[in-house]
Coordinates of C-alpha atoms (C1' of nucleotides) in Angstrom, one line a residue:
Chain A
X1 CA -12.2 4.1 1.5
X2 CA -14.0 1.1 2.9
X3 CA -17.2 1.9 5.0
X4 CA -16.4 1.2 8.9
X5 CA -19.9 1.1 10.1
X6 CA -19.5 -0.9 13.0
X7 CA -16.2 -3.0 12.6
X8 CA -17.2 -5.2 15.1
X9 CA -19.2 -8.4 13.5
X10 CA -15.8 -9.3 11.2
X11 CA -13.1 -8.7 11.8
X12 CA -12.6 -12.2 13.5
X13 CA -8.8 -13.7 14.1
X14 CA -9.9 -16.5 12.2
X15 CA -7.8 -18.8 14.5
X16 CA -7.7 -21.9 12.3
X17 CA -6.0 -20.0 9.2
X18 CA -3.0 -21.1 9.6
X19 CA -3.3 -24.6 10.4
X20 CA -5.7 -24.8 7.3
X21 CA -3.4 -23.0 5.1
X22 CA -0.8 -25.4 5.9
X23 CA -1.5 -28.8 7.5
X24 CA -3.6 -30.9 5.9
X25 CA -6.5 -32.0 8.8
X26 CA -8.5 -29.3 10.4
X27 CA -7.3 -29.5 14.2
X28 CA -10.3 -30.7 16.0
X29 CA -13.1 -29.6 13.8
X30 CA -16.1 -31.4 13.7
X31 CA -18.2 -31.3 10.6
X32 CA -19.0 -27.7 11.1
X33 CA -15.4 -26.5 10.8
X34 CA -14.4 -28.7 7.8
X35 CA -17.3 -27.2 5.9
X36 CA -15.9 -23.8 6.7
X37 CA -12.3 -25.1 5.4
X38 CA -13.9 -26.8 2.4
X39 CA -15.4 -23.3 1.8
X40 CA -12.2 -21.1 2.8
X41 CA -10.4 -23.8 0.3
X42 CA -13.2 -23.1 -2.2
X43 CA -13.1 -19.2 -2.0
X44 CA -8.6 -19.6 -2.0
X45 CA -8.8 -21.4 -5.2
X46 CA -11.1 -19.2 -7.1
X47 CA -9.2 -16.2 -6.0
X48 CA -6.3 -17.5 -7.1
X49 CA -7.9 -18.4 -10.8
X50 CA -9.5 -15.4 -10.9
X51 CA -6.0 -13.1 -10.5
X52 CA -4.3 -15.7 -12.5
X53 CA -7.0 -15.2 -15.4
X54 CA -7.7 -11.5 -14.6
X55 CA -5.0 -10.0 -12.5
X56 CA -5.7 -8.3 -9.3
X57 CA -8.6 -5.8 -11.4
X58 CA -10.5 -9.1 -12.0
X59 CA -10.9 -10.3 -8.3
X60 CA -13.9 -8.0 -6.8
X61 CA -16.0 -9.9 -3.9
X62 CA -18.8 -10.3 -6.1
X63 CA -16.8 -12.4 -8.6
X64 CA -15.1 -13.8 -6.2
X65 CA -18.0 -15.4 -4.7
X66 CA -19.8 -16.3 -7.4
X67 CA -16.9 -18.4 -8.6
X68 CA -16.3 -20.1 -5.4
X69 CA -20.3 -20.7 -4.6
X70 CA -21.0 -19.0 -2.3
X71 CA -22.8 -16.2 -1.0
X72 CA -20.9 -12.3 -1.2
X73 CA -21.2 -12.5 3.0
X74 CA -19.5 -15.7 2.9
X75 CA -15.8 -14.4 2.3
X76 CA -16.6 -12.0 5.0
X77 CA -17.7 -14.2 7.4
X78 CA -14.5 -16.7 7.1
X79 CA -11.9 -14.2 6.1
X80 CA -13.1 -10.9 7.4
X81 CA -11.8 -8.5 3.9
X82 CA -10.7 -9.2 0.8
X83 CA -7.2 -8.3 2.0
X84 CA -7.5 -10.5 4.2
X85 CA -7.8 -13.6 1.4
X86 CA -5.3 -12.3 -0.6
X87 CA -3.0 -11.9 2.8
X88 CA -4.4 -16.0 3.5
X89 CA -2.8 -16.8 -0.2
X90 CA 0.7 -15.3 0.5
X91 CA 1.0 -16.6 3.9
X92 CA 0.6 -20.3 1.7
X93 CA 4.1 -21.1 2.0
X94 CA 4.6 -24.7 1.7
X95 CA 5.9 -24.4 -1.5
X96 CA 8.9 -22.7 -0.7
X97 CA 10.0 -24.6 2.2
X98 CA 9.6 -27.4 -0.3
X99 CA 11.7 -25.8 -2.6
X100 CA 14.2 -24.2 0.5
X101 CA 14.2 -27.7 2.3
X102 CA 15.4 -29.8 -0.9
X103 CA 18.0 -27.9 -1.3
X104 CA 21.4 -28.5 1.2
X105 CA 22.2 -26.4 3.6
X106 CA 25.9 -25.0 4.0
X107 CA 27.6 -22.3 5.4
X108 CA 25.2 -20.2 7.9
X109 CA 25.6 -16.8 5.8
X110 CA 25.2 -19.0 2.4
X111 CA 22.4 -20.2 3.8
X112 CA 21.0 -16.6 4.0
X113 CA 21.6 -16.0 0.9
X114 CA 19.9 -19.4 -0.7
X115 CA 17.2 -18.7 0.9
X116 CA 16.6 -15.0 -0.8
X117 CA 17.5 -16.9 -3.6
X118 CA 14.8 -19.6 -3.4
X119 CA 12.1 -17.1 -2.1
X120 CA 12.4 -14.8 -5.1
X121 CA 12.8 -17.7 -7.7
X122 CA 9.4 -18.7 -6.6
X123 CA 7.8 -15.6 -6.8
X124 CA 9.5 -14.3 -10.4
X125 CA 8.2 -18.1 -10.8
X126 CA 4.7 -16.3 -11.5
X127 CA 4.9 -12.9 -12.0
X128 CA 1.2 -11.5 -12.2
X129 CA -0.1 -13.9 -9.0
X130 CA 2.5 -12.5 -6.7
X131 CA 3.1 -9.4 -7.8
X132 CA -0.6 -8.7 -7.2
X133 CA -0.1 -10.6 -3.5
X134 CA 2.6 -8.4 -3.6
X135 CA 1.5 -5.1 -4.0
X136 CA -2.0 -6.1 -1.6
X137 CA 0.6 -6.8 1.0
X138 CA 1.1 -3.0 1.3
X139 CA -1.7 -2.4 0.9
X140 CA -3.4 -4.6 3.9
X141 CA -5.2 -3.0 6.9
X142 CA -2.9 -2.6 9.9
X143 CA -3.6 -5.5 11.8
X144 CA -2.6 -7.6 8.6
X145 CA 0.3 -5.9 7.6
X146 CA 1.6 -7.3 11.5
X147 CA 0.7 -10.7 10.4
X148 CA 2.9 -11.1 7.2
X149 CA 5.1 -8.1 8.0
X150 CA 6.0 -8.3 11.4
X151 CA 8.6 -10.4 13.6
X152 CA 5.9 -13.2 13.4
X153 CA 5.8 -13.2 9.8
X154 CA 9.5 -13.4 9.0
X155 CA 10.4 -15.7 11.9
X156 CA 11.8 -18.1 9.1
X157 CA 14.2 -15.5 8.1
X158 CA 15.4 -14.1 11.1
X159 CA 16.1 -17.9 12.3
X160 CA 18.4 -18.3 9.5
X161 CA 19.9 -15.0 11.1
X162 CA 20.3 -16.9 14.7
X163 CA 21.6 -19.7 13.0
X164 CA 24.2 -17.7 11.5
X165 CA 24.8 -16.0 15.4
X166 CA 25.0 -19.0 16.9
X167 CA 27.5 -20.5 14.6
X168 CA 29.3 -17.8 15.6
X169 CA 29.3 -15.7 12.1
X170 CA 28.3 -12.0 13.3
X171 CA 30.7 -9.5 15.1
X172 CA 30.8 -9.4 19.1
X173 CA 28.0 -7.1 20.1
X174 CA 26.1 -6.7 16.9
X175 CA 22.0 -8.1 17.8
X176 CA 21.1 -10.6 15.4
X177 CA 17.3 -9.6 15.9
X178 CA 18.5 -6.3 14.5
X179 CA 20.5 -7.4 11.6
X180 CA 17.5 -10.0 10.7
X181 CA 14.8 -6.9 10.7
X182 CA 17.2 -4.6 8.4
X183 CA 17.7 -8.1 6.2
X184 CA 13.9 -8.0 6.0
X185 CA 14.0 -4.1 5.0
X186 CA 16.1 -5.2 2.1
X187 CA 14.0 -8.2 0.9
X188 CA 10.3 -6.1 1.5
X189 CA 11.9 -2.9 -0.8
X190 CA 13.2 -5.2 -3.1
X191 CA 10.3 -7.1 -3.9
X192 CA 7.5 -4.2 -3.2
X193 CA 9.8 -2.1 -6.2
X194 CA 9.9 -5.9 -8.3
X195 CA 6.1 -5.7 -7.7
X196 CA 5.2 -2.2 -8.8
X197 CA 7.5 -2.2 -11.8
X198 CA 10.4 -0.1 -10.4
X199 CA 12.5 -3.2 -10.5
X200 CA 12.2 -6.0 -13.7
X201 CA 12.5 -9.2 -12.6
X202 CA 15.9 -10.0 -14.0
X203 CA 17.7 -7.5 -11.3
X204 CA 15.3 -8.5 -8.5
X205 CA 17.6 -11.7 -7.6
X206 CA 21.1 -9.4 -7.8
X207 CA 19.0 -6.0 -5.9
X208 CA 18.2 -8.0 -2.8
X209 CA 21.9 -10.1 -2.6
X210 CA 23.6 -6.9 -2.8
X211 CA 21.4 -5.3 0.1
X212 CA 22.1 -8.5 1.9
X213 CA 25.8 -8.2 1.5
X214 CA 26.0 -4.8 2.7
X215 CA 24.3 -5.5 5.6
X216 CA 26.2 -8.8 6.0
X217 CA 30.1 -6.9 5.5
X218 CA 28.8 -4.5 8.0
X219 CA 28.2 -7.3 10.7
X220 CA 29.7 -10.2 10.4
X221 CA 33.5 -10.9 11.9
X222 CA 36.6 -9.9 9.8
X223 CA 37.7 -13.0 8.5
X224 CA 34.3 -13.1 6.9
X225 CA 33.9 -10.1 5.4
X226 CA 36.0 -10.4 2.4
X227 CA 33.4 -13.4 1.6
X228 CA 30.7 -10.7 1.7
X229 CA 32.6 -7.9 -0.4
X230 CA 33.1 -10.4 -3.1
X231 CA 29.2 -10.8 -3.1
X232 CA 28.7 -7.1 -3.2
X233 CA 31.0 -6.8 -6.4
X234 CA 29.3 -9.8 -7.7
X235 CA 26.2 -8.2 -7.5
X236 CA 27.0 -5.2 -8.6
X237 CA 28.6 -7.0 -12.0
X238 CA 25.2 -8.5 -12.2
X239 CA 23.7 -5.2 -12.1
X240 CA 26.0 -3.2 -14.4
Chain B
X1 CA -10.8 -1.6 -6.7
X2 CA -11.7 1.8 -8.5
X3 CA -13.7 1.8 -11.2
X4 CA -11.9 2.1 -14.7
X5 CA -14.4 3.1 -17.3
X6 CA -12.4 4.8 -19.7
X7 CA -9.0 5.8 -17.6
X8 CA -8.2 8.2 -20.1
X9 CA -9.4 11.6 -20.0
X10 CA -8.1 12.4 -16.4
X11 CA -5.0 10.7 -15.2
X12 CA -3.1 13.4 -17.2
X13 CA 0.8 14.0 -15.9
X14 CA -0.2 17.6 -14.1
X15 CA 3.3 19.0 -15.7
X16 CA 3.1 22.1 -13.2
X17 CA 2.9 20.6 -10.1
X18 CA 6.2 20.2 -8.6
X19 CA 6.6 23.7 -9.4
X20 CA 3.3 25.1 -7.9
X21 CA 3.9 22.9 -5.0
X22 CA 7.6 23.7 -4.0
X23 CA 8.3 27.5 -5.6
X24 CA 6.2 30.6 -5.6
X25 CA 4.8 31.9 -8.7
X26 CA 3.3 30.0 -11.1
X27 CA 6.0 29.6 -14.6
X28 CA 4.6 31.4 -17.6
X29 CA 0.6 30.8 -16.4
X30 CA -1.7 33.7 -17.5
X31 CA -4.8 34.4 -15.4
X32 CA -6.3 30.7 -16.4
X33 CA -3.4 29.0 -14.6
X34 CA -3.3 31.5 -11.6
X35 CA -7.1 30.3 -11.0
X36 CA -5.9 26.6 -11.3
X37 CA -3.4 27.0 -8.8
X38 CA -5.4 28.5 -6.5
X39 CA -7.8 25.9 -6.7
X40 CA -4.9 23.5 -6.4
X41 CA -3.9 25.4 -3.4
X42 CA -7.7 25.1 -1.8
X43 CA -7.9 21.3 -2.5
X44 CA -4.2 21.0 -0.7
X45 CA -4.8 23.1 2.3
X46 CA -8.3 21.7 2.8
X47 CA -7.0 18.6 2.8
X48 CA -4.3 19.1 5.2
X49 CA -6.8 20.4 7.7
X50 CA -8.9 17.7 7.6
X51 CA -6.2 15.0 7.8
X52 CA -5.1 17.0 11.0
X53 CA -8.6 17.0 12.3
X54 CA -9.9 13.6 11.1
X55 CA -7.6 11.9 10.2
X56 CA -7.3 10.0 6.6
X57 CA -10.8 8.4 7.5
X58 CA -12.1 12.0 7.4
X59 CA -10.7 12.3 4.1
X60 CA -13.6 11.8 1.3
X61 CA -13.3 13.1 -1.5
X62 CA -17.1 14.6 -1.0
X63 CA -15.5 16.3 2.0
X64 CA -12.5 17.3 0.9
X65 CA -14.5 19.2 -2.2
X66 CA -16.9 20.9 0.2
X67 CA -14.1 22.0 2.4
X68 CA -12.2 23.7 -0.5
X69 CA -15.0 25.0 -1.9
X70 CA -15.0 23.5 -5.0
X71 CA -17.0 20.8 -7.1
X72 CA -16.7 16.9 -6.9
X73 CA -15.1 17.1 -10.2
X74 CA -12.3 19.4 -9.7
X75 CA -9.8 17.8 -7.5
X76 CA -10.0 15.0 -10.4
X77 CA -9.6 17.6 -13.1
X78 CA -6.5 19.3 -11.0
X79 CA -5.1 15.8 -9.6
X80 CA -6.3 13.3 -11.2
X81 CA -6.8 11.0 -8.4
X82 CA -7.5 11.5 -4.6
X83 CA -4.2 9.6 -4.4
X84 CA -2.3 11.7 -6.1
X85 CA -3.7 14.7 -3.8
X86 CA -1.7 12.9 -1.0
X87 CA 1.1 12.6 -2.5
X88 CA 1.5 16.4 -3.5
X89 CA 1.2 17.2 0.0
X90 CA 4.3 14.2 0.8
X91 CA 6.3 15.9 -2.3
X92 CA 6.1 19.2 -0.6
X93 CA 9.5 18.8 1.5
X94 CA 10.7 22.6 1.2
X95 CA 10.1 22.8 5.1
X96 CA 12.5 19.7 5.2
X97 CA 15.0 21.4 2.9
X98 CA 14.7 24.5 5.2
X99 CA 15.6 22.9 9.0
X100 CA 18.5 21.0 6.6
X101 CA 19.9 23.6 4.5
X102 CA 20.3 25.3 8.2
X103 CA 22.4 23.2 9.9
X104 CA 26.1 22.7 9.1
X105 CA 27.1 20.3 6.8
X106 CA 30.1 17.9 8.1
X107 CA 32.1 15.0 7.2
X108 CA 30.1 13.2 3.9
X109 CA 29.0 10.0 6.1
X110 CA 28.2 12.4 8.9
X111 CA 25.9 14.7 6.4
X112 CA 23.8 11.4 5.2
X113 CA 23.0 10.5 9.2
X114 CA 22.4 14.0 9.9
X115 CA 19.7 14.2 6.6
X116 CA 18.5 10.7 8.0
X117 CA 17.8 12.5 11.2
X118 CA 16.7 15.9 10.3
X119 CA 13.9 13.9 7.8
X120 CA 12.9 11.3 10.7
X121 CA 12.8 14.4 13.1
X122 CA 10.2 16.3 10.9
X123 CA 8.3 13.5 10.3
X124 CA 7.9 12.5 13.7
X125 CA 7.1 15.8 14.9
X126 CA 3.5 15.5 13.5
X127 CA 2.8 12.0 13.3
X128 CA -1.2 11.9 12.4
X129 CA -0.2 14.2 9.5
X130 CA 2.9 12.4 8.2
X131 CA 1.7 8.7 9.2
X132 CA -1.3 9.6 7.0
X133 CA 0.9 10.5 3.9
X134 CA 3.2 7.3 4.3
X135 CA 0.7 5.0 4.7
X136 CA -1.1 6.6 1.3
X137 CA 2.5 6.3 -0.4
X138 CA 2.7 2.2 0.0
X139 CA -1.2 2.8 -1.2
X140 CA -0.6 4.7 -4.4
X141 CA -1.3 3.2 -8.0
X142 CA 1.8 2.3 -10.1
X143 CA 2.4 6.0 -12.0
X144 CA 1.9 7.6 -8.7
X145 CA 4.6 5.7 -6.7
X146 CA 7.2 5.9 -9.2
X147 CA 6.8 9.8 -8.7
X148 CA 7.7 9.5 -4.8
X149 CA 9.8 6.5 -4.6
X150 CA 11.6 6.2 -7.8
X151 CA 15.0 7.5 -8.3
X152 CA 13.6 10.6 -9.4
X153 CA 11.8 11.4 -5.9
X154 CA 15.2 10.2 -4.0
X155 CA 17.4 12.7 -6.0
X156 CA 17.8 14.4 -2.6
X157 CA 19.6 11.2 -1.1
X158 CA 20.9 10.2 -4.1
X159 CA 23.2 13.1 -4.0
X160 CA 24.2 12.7 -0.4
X161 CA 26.1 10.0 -1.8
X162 CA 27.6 10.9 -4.7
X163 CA 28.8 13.4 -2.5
X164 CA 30.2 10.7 -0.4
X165 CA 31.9 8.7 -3.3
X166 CA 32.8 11.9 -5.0
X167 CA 35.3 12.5 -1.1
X168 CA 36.5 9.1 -1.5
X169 CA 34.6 7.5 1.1
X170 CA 33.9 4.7 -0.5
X171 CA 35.2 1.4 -1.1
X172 CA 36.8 1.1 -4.7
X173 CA 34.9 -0.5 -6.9
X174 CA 31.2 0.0 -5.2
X175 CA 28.5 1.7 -7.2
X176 CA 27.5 4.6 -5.3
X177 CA 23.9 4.6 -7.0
X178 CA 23.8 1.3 -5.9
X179 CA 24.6 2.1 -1.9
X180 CA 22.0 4.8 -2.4
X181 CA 19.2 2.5 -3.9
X182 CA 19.9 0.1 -0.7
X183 CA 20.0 3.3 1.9
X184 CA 16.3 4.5 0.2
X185 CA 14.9 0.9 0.8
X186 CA 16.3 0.7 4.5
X187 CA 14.9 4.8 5.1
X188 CA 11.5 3.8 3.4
X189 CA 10.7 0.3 4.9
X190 CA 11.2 2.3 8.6
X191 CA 8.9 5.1 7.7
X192 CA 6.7 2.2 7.0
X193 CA 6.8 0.7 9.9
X194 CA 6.3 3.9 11.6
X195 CA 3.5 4.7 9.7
X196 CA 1.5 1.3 10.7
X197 CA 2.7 1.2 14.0
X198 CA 4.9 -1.3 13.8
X199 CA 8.1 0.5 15.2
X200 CA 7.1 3.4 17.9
X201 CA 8.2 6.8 17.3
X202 CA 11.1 6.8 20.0
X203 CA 12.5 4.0 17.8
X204 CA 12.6 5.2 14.8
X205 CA 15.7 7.2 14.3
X206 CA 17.7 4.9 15.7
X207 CA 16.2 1.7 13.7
X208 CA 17.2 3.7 10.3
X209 CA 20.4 4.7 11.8
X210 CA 21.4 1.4 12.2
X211 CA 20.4 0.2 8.6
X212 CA 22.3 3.0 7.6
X213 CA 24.9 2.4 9.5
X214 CA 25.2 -1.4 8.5
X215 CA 24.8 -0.8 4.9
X216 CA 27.8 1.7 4.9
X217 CA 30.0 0.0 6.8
X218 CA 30.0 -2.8 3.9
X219 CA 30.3 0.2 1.3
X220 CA 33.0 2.4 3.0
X221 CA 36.9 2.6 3.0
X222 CA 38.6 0.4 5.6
X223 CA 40.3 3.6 7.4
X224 CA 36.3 4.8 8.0
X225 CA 35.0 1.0 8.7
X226 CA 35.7 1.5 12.7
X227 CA 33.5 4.8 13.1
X228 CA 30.7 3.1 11.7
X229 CA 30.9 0.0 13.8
X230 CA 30.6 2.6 16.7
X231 CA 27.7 4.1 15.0
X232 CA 26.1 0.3 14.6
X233 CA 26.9 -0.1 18.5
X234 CA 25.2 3.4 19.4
X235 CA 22.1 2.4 17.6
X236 CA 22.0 -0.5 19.2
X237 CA 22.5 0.4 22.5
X238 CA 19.5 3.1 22.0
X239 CA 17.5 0.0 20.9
X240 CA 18.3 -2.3 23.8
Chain C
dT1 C1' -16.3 43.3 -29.4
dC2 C1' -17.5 38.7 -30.9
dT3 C1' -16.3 34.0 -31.2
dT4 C1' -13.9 30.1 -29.6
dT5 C1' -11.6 27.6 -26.2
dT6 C1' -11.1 26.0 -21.7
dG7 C1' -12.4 24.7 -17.2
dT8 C1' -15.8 24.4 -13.4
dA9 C1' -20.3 23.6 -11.1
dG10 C1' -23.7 20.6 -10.3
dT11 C1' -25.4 16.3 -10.4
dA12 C1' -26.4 11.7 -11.7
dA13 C1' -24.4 7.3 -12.3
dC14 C1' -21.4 3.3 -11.7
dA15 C1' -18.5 -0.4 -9.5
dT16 C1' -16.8 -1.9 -5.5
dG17 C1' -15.9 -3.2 -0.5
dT18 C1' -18.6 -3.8 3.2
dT19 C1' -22.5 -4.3 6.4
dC20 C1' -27.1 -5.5 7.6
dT21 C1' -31.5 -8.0 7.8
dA22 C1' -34.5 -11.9 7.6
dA23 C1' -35.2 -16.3 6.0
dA24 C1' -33.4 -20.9 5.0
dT25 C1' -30.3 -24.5 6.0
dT26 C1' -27.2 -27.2 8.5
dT27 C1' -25.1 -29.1 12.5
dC28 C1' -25.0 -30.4 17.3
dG29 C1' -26.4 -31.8 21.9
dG30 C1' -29.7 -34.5 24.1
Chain D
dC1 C1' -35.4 -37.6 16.2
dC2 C1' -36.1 -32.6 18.1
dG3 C1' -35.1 -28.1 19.4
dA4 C1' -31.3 -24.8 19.8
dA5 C1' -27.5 -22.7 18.0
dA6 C1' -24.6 -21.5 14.3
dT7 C1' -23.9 -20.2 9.4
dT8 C1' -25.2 -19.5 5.0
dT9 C1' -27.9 -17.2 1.5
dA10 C1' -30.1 -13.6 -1.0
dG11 C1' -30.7 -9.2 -1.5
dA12 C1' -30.9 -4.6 -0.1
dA13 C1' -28.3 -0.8 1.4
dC14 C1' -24.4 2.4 2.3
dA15 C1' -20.1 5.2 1.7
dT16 C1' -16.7 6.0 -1.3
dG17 C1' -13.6 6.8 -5.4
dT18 C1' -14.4 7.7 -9.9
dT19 C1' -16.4 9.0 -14.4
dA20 C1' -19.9 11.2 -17.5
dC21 C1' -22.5 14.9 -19.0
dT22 C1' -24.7 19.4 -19.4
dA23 C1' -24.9 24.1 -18.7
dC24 C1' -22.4 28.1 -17.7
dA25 C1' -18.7 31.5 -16.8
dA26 C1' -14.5 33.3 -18.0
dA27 C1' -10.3 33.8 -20.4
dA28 C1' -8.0 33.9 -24.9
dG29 C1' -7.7 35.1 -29.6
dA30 C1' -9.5 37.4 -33.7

DNA sequence: TCTTTTGTAGTAACATGTTCTAAATTTCGG
DNA sequence: CCGAAATTTAGAACATGTTACTACAAAAGA
């Protein structure tokens, strides 16, 4: 258990993150803030060579810094924890709305389910990086966790949920905010049991469409749910 | 990161556990295995005192050794880790069994909901205890979470639905190990939330309902389709 | 009863995440 | 260019989970 002497000095919201993470120019920064980015980018990349050399035992702070060049109070000064950076390299999604993006869109619930498909392609992409971001998802403080697990975090996915509302997809009355959180129940177990081992990669893909089409057959209109029970027993063929 | 000198010695499987933990007397044990369960019984109790006074910060394994009145090194020779400790006290669900075992079973798809709710309504009914123990669940190493979370530690629901399949509830042609899997994932990621405050405790129930709910009505007979929609609509309308 | 085995007490030690301090360095405003 | 403010550095220090080790007590087996 991490001390918690004073919990006051850190701790920061580290409001440029994001922007950092995924623009390219620091917003307004003057020199001062682009030698904090340089050195956030600096302390990212050796974190991410030191799990993809090591796994998650090799990354301690001490390491960390020393590979990045800086001092151990550096990391904790720009990120706060060590969760904290390895929270900073999952929220790094370019790469998958590169991926998502190139591909064409079609039918809002097909949608839905090429973006599961994309998202987990990436990550079985590199097994030992993000199943260690993975499994320090679950494990982040509380305020973290809210930052990659709440509403905020999964806006992309519960806009693909909307999108599929709006088109006019779900059942009269069923919330689409609702049905986008339990979509996000699926995905989370799905990947948390890839990440600890409980599920080998090869039936991650198939585990999270079938939880997707349940939910799906239970809330989309009648004409579509045949659709979504021929998903089910495709997964579950896939599974067999 | 705990240190991992040699990781052999302790870690061992602690065969008797469940057995200590959930019936009476110890199996065969002569006087030698009546003193370790005794101490195993110390260590447990003292740590369920100071969770409830302390919370998990309280919880050092220093502490927890002076409480029980034992030395450093025995809650590592009995447990193995301080992990595993935790997760005895999660496995011990006799007082769930108990509140279940006395209410009157129903209609299959009525007897999952009511489980849903008798668990939740335990759980919820001492939150600084049971928030504690989830949050150390998504914490625990790899051999430690397959124990709780693995097929194995969901027998209990597991069964529900066999039960379910087993009455013809079910849609031909959907696995009913499968349905279960999905129901554990939706049950588990809202105890999560719970337990880091994501979803507050007046939400709960009905937030896994309504996974519940979804997720069957994609896996359930046509003729039982409609009372599950209603059930989707109630949970909804306590979410509103 | 005597010997062997097993397990604990007691304690030191280690690695790690984290915080703190003072000094050094860098940037910024004027 | 100068002083003030902000940050980094280096290193010590702390709490904690965990392991190692020795001495000792107690049970088991002969």
């Amino acid at each position: 258990m991490p001390t918690k002497r004073s919990a006051l000095l850190r701790e920061a919201p580290i409001p440029e993150m994001q922007g950092l993470l995924q623009g390219e120019p620091s917003p307004v920064g003057g020199r001062r803030e682009a030698g904090k980015a340089e050195r956030r980018r600096a302390i990212i990349k050796a974190a991410r060579e030191l799990i993809r050399e090591t796994g998650n035992a090799g990354l301690s702070m001490r390491a960390l810094a020393a590979r990045a060049g800086v001092s151990l109070a550096t990391p904790y000064n720009l990120f706060g924890s060590k969760r904290a950076i390895v929270v900073a390299m999952l929220q790094d999604v370019r790469e998958f709305h590169e991926q998502f993006s190139a591909k064409r869109p079609a039918d809002p619930i097909d949608r839905i389910f090429l973006a599961l498909d994309t998202a987990i392609e990436l990550y079985v992409g590199d097994p030992p990086f993000y199943r260690t971001l993975w499994t320090a998802v679950f494990d982040a403080s509380e305020g973290m966790r809210e930052e990659i697990l709440g509403p905020k975090g999964d806006a992309f996915w519960r806009g693909l949920v909307d999108e599929a509302a709006a088109s006019g997809a779900l059942r009269e009355g069923v919330n689409p905010n609702l049905i986008g959180q339990h979509l996000d129940f699926i995905r989370r177990s799905a990947m948390f049991e890839w990440a600890v081992g409980l599920i080998p990669a090869e039936r991650l893909a198939a585990t999270a469409r079938l939880g997707y089409a349940f939910i799906l057959a239970g809330a989309v209109t009648d004409d579509r749910r045949q659709k979504l029970f021929a998903a089910v027993t495709e997964a579950q063929r896939r599974l067999a």
